[in-house]
GROMACS .gro file of C-alpha atoms in nm:
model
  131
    1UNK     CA    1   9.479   7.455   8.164
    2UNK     CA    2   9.553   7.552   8.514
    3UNK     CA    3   9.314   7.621   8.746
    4UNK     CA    4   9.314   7.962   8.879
    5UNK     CA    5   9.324   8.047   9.293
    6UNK     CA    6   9.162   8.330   9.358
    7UNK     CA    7   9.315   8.506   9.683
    8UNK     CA    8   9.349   8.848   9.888
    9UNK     CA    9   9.644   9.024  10.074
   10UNK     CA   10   9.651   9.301  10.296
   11UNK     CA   11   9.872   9.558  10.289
   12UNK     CA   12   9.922   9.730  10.688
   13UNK     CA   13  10.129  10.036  10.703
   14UNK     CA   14  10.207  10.158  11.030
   15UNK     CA   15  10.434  10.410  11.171
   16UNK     CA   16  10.615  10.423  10.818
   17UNK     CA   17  10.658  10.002  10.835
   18UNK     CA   18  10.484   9.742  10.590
   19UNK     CA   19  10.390   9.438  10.765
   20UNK     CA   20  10.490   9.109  10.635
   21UNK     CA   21  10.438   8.747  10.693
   22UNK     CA   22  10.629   8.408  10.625
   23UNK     CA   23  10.491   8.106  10.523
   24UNK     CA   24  10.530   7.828  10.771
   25UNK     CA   25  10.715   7.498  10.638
   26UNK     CA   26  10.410   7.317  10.614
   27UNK     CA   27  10.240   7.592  10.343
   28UNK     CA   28  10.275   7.612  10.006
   29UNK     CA   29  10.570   7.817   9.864
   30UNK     CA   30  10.741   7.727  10.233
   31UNK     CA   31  10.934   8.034  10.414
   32UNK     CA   32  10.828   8.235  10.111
   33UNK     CA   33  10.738   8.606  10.245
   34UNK     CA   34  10.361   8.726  10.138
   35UNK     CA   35  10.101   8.986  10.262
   36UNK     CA   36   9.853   8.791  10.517
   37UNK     CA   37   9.552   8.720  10.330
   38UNK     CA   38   9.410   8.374  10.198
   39UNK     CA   39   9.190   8.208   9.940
   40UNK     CA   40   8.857   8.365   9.843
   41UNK     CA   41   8.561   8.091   9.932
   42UNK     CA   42   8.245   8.060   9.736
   43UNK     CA   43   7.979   8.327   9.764
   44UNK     CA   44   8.254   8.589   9.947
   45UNK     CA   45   8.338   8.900   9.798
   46UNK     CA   46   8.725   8.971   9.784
   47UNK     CA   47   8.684   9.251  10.067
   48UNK     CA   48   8.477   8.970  10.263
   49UNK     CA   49   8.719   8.684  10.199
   50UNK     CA   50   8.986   8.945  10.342
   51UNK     CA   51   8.820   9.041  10.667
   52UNK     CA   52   8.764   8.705  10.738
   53UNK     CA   53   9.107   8.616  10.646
   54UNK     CA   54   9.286   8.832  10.880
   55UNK     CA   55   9.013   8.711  11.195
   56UNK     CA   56   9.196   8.409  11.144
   57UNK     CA   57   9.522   8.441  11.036
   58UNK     CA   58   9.656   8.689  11.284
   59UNK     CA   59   9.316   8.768  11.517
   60UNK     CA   60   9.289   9.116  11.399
   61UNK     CA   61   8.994   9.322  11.263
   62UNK     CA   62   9.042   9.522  10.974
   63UNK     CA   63   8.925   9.774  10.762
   64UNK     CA   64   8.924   9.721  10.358
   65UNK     CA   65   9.037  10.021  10.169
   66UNK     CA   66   9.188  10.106   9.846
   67UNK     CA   67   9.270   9.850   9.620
   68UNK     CA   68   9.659   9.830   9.547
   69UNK     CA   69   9.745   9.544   9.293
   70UNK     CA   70   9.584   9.289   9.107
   71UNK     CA   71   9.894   9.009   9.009
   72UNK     CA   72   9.836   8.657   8.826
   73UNK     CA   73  10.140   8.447   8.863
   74UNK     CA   74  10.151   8.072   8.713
   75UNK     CA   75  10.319   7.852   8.961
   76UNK     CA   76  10.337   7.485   8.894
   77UNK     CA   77  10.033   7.396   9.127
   78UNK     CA   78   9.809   7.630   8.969
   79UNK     CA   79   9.780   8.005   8.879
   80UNK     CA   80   9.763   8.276   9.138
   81UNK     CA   81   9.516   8.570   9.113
   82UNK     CA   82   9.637   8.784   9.390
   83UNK     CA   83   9.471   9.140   9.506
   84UNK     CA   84   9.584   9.322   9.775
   85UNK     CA   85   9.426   9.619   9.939
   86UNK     CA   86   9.560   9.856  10.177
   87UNK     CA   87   9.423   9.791  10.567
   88UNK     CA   88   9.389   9.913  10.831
   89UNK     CA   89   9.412   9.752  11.209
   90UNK     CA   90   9.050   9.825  11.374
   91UNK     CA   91   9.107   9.634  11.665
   92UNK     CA   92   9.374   9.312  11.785
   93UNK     CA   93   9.747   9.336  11.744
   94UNK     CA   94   9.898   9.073  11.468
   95UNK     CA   95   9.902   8.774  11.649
   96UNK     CA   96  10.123   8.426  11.479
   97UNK     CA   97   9.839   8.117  11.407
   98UNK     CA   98   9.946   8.013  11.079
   99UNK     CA   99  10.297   8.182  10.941
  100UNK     CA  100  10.626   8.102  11.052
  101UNK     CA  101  10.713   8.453  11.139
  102UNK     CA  102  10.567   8.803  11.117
  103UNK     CA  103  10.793   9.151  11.078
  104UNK     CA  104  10.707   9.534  11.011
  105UNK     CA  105  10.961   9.591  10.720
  106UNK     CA  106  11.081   9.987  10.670
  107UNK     CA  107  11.043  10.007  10.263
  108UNK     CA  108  11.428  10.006  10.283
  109UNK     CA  109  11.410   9.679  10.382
  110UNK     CA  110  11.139   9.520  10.138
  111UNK     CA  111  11.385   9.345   9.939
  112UNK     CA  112  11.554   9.177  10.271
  113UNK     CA  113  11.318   8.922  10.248
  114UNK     CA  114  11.242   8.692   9.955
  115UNK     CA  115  10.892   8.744   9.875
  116UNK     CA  116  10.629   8.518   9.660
  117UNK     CA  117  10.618   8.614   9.327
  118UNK     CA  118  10.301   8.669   9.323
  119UNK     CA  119  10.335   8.940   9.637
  120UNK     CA  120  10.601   9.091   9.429
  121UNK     CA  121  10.465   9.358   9.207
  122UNK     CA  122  10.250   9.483   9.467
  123UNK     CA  123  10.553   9.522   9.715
  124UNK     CA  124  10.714   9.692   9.402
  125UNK     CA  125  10.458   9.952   9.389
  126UNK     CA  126  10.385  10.036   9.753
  127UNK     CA  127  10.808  10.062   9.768
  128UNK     CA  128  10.754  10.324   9.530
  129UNK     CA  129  10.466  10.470   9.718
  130UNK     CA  130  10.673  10.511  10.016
  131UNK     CA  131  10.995  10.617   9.903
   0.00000   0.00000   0.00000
């Protein structure tokens, strides 16, 4: 059997716009589009493992709030367990350290971008949220 990731994703709304992040050519799933988020570590909570995340990722701090989507997609490394929350920027403007690029997406444009299947579900359902 497959082992199972565990990982987080964030979900920023502002002004209407859904940010959205793509994976660098050195990542996994390579110029794939995902929520920012990462793996959850040992001992962390999946709110902690976010927070922590996004000090990293794009040198923001962020609230945790309501949990959107839990997804488990099988890729062929492994399976993903991905939940994503909704967030909220507390202080730091999304700042590029790990993904190729980084875009607020109006929900008419979700589906410009081609999205990890994982993310997708989740995308689905805040599109729906939105519209």
């Amino acid at each position: 059997m497959k082992k199972t990731i565990n990982v987080v994703g964030a979900v920023f709304i502002r002004d209407g716009k859904i940010l959205a992040a793509q994976r660098s050519e050195k990542m996994s799933l390579p110029l794939f589009w995902e929520f920012p988020g990462g793996k959850i570590e040992q001992g962390e909570s999946p709110v902690e493992a976010l927070k922590r995340e996004l000090r990293e990722e794009l040198n923001v701090l962020a609230e945790v709030g309501e949990h959107v989507e839990t997804t488990v997609y099988e890729y062929d490394f492994g399976a993903v367990a991905l939940r994503t929350y909704y967030c909220t920027l507390l202080a730091g403007e999304p700042e590029l350290t790990e993904h190729a690029e980084i875009r607020w997406l109006a929900p008419s444009e979700l589906f410009s971008v081609e999205w990890a299947p994982a993310d997708v579900p989740a995308v689905e359902k805040i599109n729906e949220k939105l519209r």
